[in-house]
Amino acid sequence: MVAVLATVLAACGGSSPEGQGADGGGYTVEHALGETRIDARPERVVVIDSPHLDALVALGVTPVGATESGAGEGLPGYLGDAVADTEVVGLTAEPDIDAIANLAPDLIIGSKVRHEAIYDELSAIAPTVFSENSGTDWQEQARTTAAALDRSPDMEHLLDDLARRAAAVGTTLGAQGKTASVVRFRPDNFRLYGPDSFSGSILAQVGFELGDHDWNEYSMVELSPERYDEIDGDVIFFANPGGDPKATTMATVTGLWADLPAVAEGRAHAVEDETWMVGIGVVGATTMLDQLEKLLG
């Protein structure tokens, strides 16, 4: 993990600030819920969604507060010591307004799709900037985070470097023309992820195709276990949140799917749920690419 962060930060030129607010003159950010004026470069940032947390870390910024995806889960382990001093301020689905206020932030970053109802409350605490989405079209969240910090050029540099790395990995692995299925097991069903999901978009950059499915607005489809044969990629990547196969449909589906070509030929790979499904951003994507090279190289 230290090596991943070092690589990302090096790509960002040591995370040196760039932009119109660097001289302390302030700047205005256009975002999903309007415009927000920020008078000086923020030093106490709170984020209430995981894509923005990853983006901050990629830019070399440690937030004073962040939400956790599930109760008691803590902040993503793949971010390591970069968030060791970050205080948990409730759940992403239910941020703790009082805890956020107690941190006296000078910037709050969230997403319209999750947090529109509390935007006014947050804006009363500190300047607040919202992305449109969360997870789907993850680069929009990365760019919104960077804009909120007046660091857009740095983020563009990171995204360009990531695209080049993904293409190089794809060439090495011979991914072009192959299909991939990204599976996440859940208590009552399983999900297949499409090209606009986080993990799907990274695989698409590598060169994989995600197949033809009736993707919903979040670029996924939820299926019952008996529809396991729709996991039809040349390569399968599957994640099981929590790790217990019996707590999800993993035990059932993997008990049925032996006849799938990818399974029969040893091309079904377990991957980290935290990185592939929760680790939405440049740091998570870099970790994904490292794992891809180890799994398929």
Short mmCIF file of C-alpha atoms in Angstrom, two decimals:
data_model
loop_
_atom_site.label_atom_id
_atom_site.label_comp_id
_atom_site.label_asym_id
_atom_site.label_seq_id
_atom_site.Cartn_x
_atom_site.Cartn_y
_atom_site.Cartn_z
CA MET A 1 0.00 0.00 0.00
CA VAL A 2 2.83 2.42 0.79
CA ALA A 3 4.26 1.73 -2.66
CA VAL A 4 0.89 2.40 -4.31
CA LEU A 5 0.50 5.76 -2.57
CA ALA A 6 4.08 6.72 -3.34
CA THR A 7 3.47 6.00 -7.02
CA VAL A 8 0.25 8.03 -7.07
CA LEU A 9 1.77 10.99 -5.24
CA ALA A 10 4.84 10.96 -7.47
CA ALA A 11 2.54 11.15 -10.49
CA CYS A 12 1.02 14.23 -8.93
CA GLY A 13 4.40 15.92 -8.76
CA GLY A 14 4.69 15.56 -5.00
CA SER A 15 1.15 16.94 -4.61
CA SER A 16 2.26 20.54 -4.93
CA PRO A 17 -0.77 22.87 -5.07
CA GLU A 18 -1.77 24.36 -8.39
CA GLY A 19 -4.64 26.64 -9.30
CA GLN A 20 -6.10 30.08 -8.85
CA GLY A 21 -6.50 29.78 -5.08
CA ALA A 22 -2.83 29.06 -4.43
CA ASP A 23 -2.16 32.74 -3.74
CA GLY A 24 -4.90 32.83 -1.10
CA GLY A 25 -7.26 34.88 -3.24
CA GLY A 26 -10.13 32.43 -3.07
CA TYR A 27 -12.11 30.75 -5.85
CA THR A 28 -15.60 29.64 -6.82
CA VAL A 29 -16.50 25.99 -7.46
CA GLU A 30 -19.33 24.98 -9.79
CA HIS A 31 -20.88 21.68 -8.70
CA ALA A 32 -24.03 19.55 -8.73
CA LEU A 33 -26.00 21.91 -6.48
CA GLY A 34 -24.80 25.26 -7.74
CA GLU A 35 -21.77 27.36 -6.92
CA THR A 36 -19.74 27.57 -3.72
CA ARG A 37 -17.29 30.30 -2.85
CA ILE A 38 -14.14 29.19 -1.04
CA ASP A 39 -12.12 32.09 0.35
CA ALA A 40 -8.84 30.29 1.07
CA ARG A 41 -7.31 26.92 0.35
CA PRO A 42 -9.05 24.44 2.70
CA GLU A 43 -7.03 22.84 5.48
CA ARG A 44 -9.75 20.97 7.42
CA VAL A 45 -11.72 18.88 4.93
CA VAL A 46 -14.56 16.47 5.72
CA VAL A 47 -15.73 13.97 3.09
CA ILE A 48 -18.93 11.95 3.37
CA ASP A 49 -18.55 9.54 0.45
CA SER A 50 -15.81 7.08 -0.45
CA PRO A 51 -14.91 8.38 -3.95
CA HIS A 52 -14.04 11.77 -2.47
CA LEU A 53 -11.96 10.15 0.27
CA ASP A 54 -9.86 8.28 -2.29
CA ALA A 55 -9.48 11.46 -4.35
CA LEU A 56 -8.22 13.43 -1.35
CA VAL A 57 -5.64 10.79 -0.51
CA ALA A 58 -4.54 10.66 -4.16
CA LEU A 59 -3.89 14.39 -3.94
CA GLY A 60 -1.89 13.98 -0.74
CA VAL A 61 -4.56 15.51 1.51
CA THR A 62 -5.58 13.95 4.83
CA PRO A 63 -9.21 14.76 5.70
CA VAL A 64 -10.04 15.58 9.32
CA GLY A 65 -13.24 13.56 9.01
CA ALA A 66 -14.83 10.95 6.75
CA THR A 67 -17.81 8.62 6.83
CA GLU A 68 -17.58 4.82 6.85
CA SER A 69 -19.54 2.64 4.44
CA GLY A 70 -20.92 0.32 7.12
CA ALA A 71 -21.26 0.53 10.88
CA GLY A 72 -18.01 -0.49 12.55
CA GLU A 73 -16.18 -1.02 9.26
CA GLY A 74 -13.88 1.94 9.70
CA LEU A 75 -12.19 3.68 6.82
CA PRO A 76 -10.88 1.65 3.85
CA GLY A 77 -7.84 -0.38 4.81
CA TYR A 78 -6.29 0.00 1.36
CA LEU A 79 -5.67 3.67 2.18
CA GLY A 80 -3.41 2.62 5.05
CA ASP A 81 -1.75 5.26 7.21
CA ALA A 82 -2.99 8.03 4.93
CA VAL A 83 -6.25 8.08 6.94
CA ALA A 84 -4.84 7.06 10.33
CA ASP A 85 -5.64 10.49 11.80
CA THR A 86 -9.03 10.86 10.12
CA GLU A 87 -12.05 10.78 12.44
CA VAL A 88 -15.12 8.75 11.46
CA VAL A 89 -18.20 10.99 11.26
CA GLY A 90 -21.05 8.54 10.88
CA LEU A 91 -22.12 6.43 7.93
CA THR A 92 -22.04 7.42 4.30
CA ALA A 93 -25.79 6.77 4.22
CA GLU A 94 -26.28 8.81 7.41
CA PRO A 95 -23.52 11.32 8.17
CA ASP A 96 -23.33 12.58 11.75
CA ILE A 97 -24.00 16.31 11.40
CA ASP A 98 -22.96 17.13 14.97
CA ALA A 99 -19.69 15.20 14.64
CA ILE A 100 -18.94 17.04 11.42
CA ALA A 101 -19.64 20.41 13.02
CA ASN A 102 -17.42 19.57 16.00
CA LEU A 103 -14.45 19.15 13.66
CA ALA A 104 -14.82 22.77 12.51
CA PRO A 105 -14.18 21.96 8.83
CA ASP A 106 -13.48 24.64 6.26
CA LEU A 107 -14.76 22.40 3.42
CA ILE A 108 -17.26 19.53 3.17
CA ILE A 109 -17.49 17.29 0.09
CA GLY A 110 -20.34 14.88 -0.64
CA SER A 111 -22.61 13.69 -3.45
CA LYS A 112 -26.02 14.87 -4.62
CA VAL A 113 -27.28 11.35 -5.21
CA ARG A 114 -26.69 10.45 -1.55
CA HIS A 115 -26.79 13.68 0.41
CA GLU A 116 -28.95 16.28 -1.31
CA ALA A 117 -31.40 16.33 1.62
CA ILE A 118 -28.73 17.54 4.07
CA TYR A 119 -26.94 20.00 1.79
CA ASP A 120 -28.33 23.07 3.54
CA GLU A 121 -27.38 21.74 6.98
CA LEU A 122 -23.85 21.05 5.82
CA SER A 123 -23.55 24.40 4.06
CA ALA A 124 -24.40 26.10 7.35
CA ILE A 125 -21.30 24.47 8.85
CA ALA A 126 -18.79 25.12 6.06
CA PRO A 127 -18.57 25.65 2.30
CA THR A 128 -19.99 22.47 0.77
CA VAL A 129 -19.37 20.99 -2.67
CA PHE A 130 -21.32 18.04 -4.10
CA SER A 131 -20.59 15.75 -7.03
CA GLU A 132 -23.56 14.54 -9.05
CA ASN A 133 -23.02 10.82 -8.55
CA SER A 134 -21.30 8.31 -6.30
CA GLY A 135 -19.35 5.39 -7.76
CA THR A 136 -20.93 5.49 -11.21
CA ASP A 137 -18.86 7.82 -13.41
CA TRP A 138 -16.28 7.91 -10.60
CA GLN A 139 -14.00 10.32 -12.45
CA GLU A 140 -16.70 12.98 -12.04
CA GLN A 141 -16.33 12.62 -8.27
CA ALA A 142 -12.54 12.76 -8.52
CA ARG A 143 -12.72 15.94 -10.58
CA THR A 144 -15.28 17.52 -8.23
CA THR A 145 -13.02 16.82 -5.27
CA ALA A 146 -10.03 18.33 -7.03
CA ALA A 147 -12.03 21.40 -8.07
CA ALA A 148 -13.13 21.91 -4.46
CA LEU A 149 -9.45 22.04 -3.48
CA ASP A 150 -8.48 24.15 -6.50
CA ARG A 151 -6.33 21.22 -7.65
CA SER A 152 -7.91 20.32 -11.00
CA PRO A 153 -4.63 20.19 -12.97
CA ASP A 154 -3.19 17.72 -10.46
CA MET A 155 -6.18 15.41 -10.79
CA GLU A 156 -6.09 15.51 -14.60
CA HIS A 157 -2.44 14.48 -14.42
CA LEU A 158 -3.34 11.55 -12.16
CA LEU A 159 -6.20 10.42 -14.40
CA ASP A 160 -4.02 10.62 -17.51
CA ASP A 161 -1.30 8.56 -15.84
CA LEU A 162 -3.87 6.01 -14.71
CA ALA A 163 -5.22 5.64 -18.27
CA ARG A 164 -1.72 5.08 -19.62
CA ARG A 165 -0.97 2.50 -16.93
CA ALA A 166 -4.25 0.67 -17.60
CA ALA A 167 -3.54 0.52 -21.33
CA ALA A 168 -0.04 -0.82 -20.67
CA VAL A 169 -1.39 -3.49 -18.32
CA GLY A 170 -3.96 -4.46 -20.95
CA THR A 171 -1.27 -4.86 -23.59
CA THR A 172 0.84 -7.01 -21.27
CA LEU A 173 -2.12 -9.21 -20.35
CA GLY A 174 -3.58 -9.42 -23.86
CA ALA A 175 -6.95 -8.15 -22.65
CA GLN A 176 -8.14 -6.66 -25.93
CA GLY A 177 -11.12 -8.55 -27.34
CA LYS A 178 -11.73 -10.56 -24.16
CA THR A 179 -14.79 -10.26 -21.95
CA ALA A 180 -14.83 -9.98 -18.17
CA SER A 181 -17.57 -10.55 -15.61
CA VAL A 182 -17.38 -8.61 -12.35
CA VAL A 183 -19.47 -10.28 -9.66
CA ARG A 184 -20.35 -9.18 -6.15
CA PHE A 185 -22.22 -11.66 -3.98
CA ARG A 186 -24.97 -10.35 -1.70
CA PRO A 187 -27.23 -11.95 0.93
CA ASP A 188 -30.12 -12.66 -1.47
CA ASN A 189 -28.70 -12.21 -4.96
CA PHE A 190 -25.55 -11.28 -6.82
CA ARG A 191 -24.60 -8.30 -8.90
CA LEU A 192 -22.89 -8.06 -12.26
CA TYR A 193 -21.16 -4.73 -12.86
CA GLY A 194 -21.08 -2.89 -16.15
CA PRO A 195 -18.66 -0.60 -17.97
CA ASP A 196 -19.72 2.55 -16.11
CA SER A 197 -19.25 1.08 -12.64
CA PHE A 198 -15.94 1.72 -10.93
CA SER A 199 -14.35 -1.70 -11.35
CA GLY A 200 -15.98 -2.15 -14.75
CA SER A 201 -14.58 1.14 -16.00
CA ILE A 202 -11.05 0.22 -14.96
CA LEU A 203 -11.34 -3.16 -16.71
CA ALA A 204 -12.65 -1.33 -19.79
CA GLN A 205 -9.58 0.93 -19.73
CA VAL A 206 -7.44 -2.21 -19.57
CA GLY A 207 -9.20 -3.45 -22.70
CA PHE A 208 -11.80 -5.93 -21.44
CA GLU A 209 -15.40 -5.83 -22.61
CA LEU A 210 -18.08 -6.19 -19.94
CA GLY A 211 -20.64 -8.07 -22.02
CA ASP A 212 -24.24 -7.28 -22.98
CA HIS A 213 -26.65 -7.03 -20.06
CA ASP A 214 -29.59 -4.85 -19.12
CA TRP A 215 -27.49 -2.47 -17.02
CA ASN A 216 -29.44 -0.18 -14.71
CA GLU A 217 -28.66 3.49 -14.03
CA TYR A 218 -25.84 2.41 -11.69
CA SER A 219 -24.28 0.21 -14.40
CA MET A 220 -25.13 -3.05 -12.67
CA VAL A 221 -27.73 -5.79 -12.76
CA GLU A 222 -28.98 -7.84 -9.80
CA LEU A 223 -29.63 -11.53 -10.45
CA SER A 224 -30.91 -14.50 -8.46
CA PRO A 225 -28.50 -17.44 -7.93
CA GLU A 226 -30.17 -19.67 -10.53
CA ARG A 227 -29.17 -17.16 -13.19
CA TYR A 228 -25.50 -17.87 -12.57
CA ASP A 229 -25.01 -18.71 -16.25
CA GLU A 230 -25.20 -14.98 -17.03
CA ILE A 231 -21.73 -14.77 -15.51
CA ASP A 232 -20.43 -15.37 -19.01
CA GLY A 233 -17.10 -13.54 -19.25
CA ASP A 234 -13.89 -15.08 -20.54
CA VAL A 235 -12.52 -14.06 -17.14
CA ILE A 236 -14.48 -13.78 -13.88
CA PHE A 237 -13.59 -11.51 -10.97
CA PHE A 238 -15.73 -12.09 -7.89
CA ALA A 239 -15.93 -10.33 -4.53
CA ASN A 240 -17.67 -11.44 -1.35
CA PRO A 241 -18.21 -8.65 1.20
CA GLY A 242 -17.57 -9.81 4.74
CA GLY A 243 -15.71 -12.92 3.60
CA ASP A 244 -18.25 -15.55 4.71
CA PRO A 245 -19.55 -17.48 1.65
CA LYS A 246 -22.59 -18.70 3.60
CA ALA A 247 -23.63 -15.15 4.51
CA THR A 248 -24.14 -14.34 0.83
CA THR A 249 -25.12 -16.21 -2.32
CA MET A 250 -21.47 -17.11 -2.93
CA ALA A 251 -21.77 -20.64 -1.56
CA THR A 252 -24.85 -21.31 -3.69
CA VAL A 253 -23.56 -19.79 -6.92
CA THR A 254 -20.08 -21.30 -6.72
CA GLY A 255 -21.73 -24.64 -6.06
CA LEU A 256 -23.56 -24.32 -9.37
CA TRP A 257 -21.11 -22.67 -11.72
CA ALA A 258 -18.59 -25.47 -12.31
CA ASP A 259 -19.80 -25.79 -15.91
CA LEU A 260 -18.96 -22.19 -16.78
CA PRO A 261 -15.94 -22.15 -19.14
CA ALA A 262 -14.06 -19.53 -17.12
CA VAL A 263 -14.48 -21.60 -13.95
CA ALA A 264 -13.66 -24.93 -15.58
CA GLU A 265 -10.50 -23.47 -17.10
CA GLY A 266 -9.28 -21.70 -13.95
CA ARG A 267 -10.12 -18.17 -15.02
CA ALA A 268 -12.35 -17.22 -12.06
CA HIS A 269 -10.51 -15.07 -9.53
CA ALA A 270 -11.45 -13.88 -6.05
CA VAL A 271 -10.70 -10.17 -5.57
CA GLU A 272 -10.78 -7.78 -2.62
CA ASP A 273 -14.24 -6.34 -2.09
CA GLU A 274 -12.84 -3.26 -0.40
CA THR A 275 -10.62 -2.36 -3.34
CA TRP A 276 -12.76 -3.40 -6.31
CA MET A 277 -16.15 -2.32 -4.95
CA VAL A 278 -15.51 0.32 -2.26
CA GLY A 279 -12.11 1.69 -3.28
CA ILE A 280 -13.50 4.12 -5.80
CA GLY A 281 -10.77 6.37 -7.13
CA VAL A 282 -7.22 6.71 -8.38
CA VAL A 283 -5.63 4.94 -5.41
CA GLY A 284 -8.14 2.10 -5.56
CA ALA A 285 -7.72 1.80 -9.33
CA THR A 286 -3.94 1.68 -9.01
CA THR A 287 -4.30 -1.11 -6.46
CA MET A 288 -6.70 -2.91 -8.82
CA LEU A 289 -4.16 -2.79 -11.63
CA ASP A 290 -1.47 -4.20 -9.35
CA GLN A 291 -3.80 -7.06 -8.43
CA LEU A 292 -4.70 -7.70 -12.08
CA GLU A 293 -1.05 -8.11 -12.97
CA LYS A 294 -0.58 -10.63 -10.17
CA LEU A 295 -3.73 -12.58 -11.01
CA LEU A 296 -3.31 -12.74 -14.78
CA GLY A 297 0.36 -12.05 -15.38
#
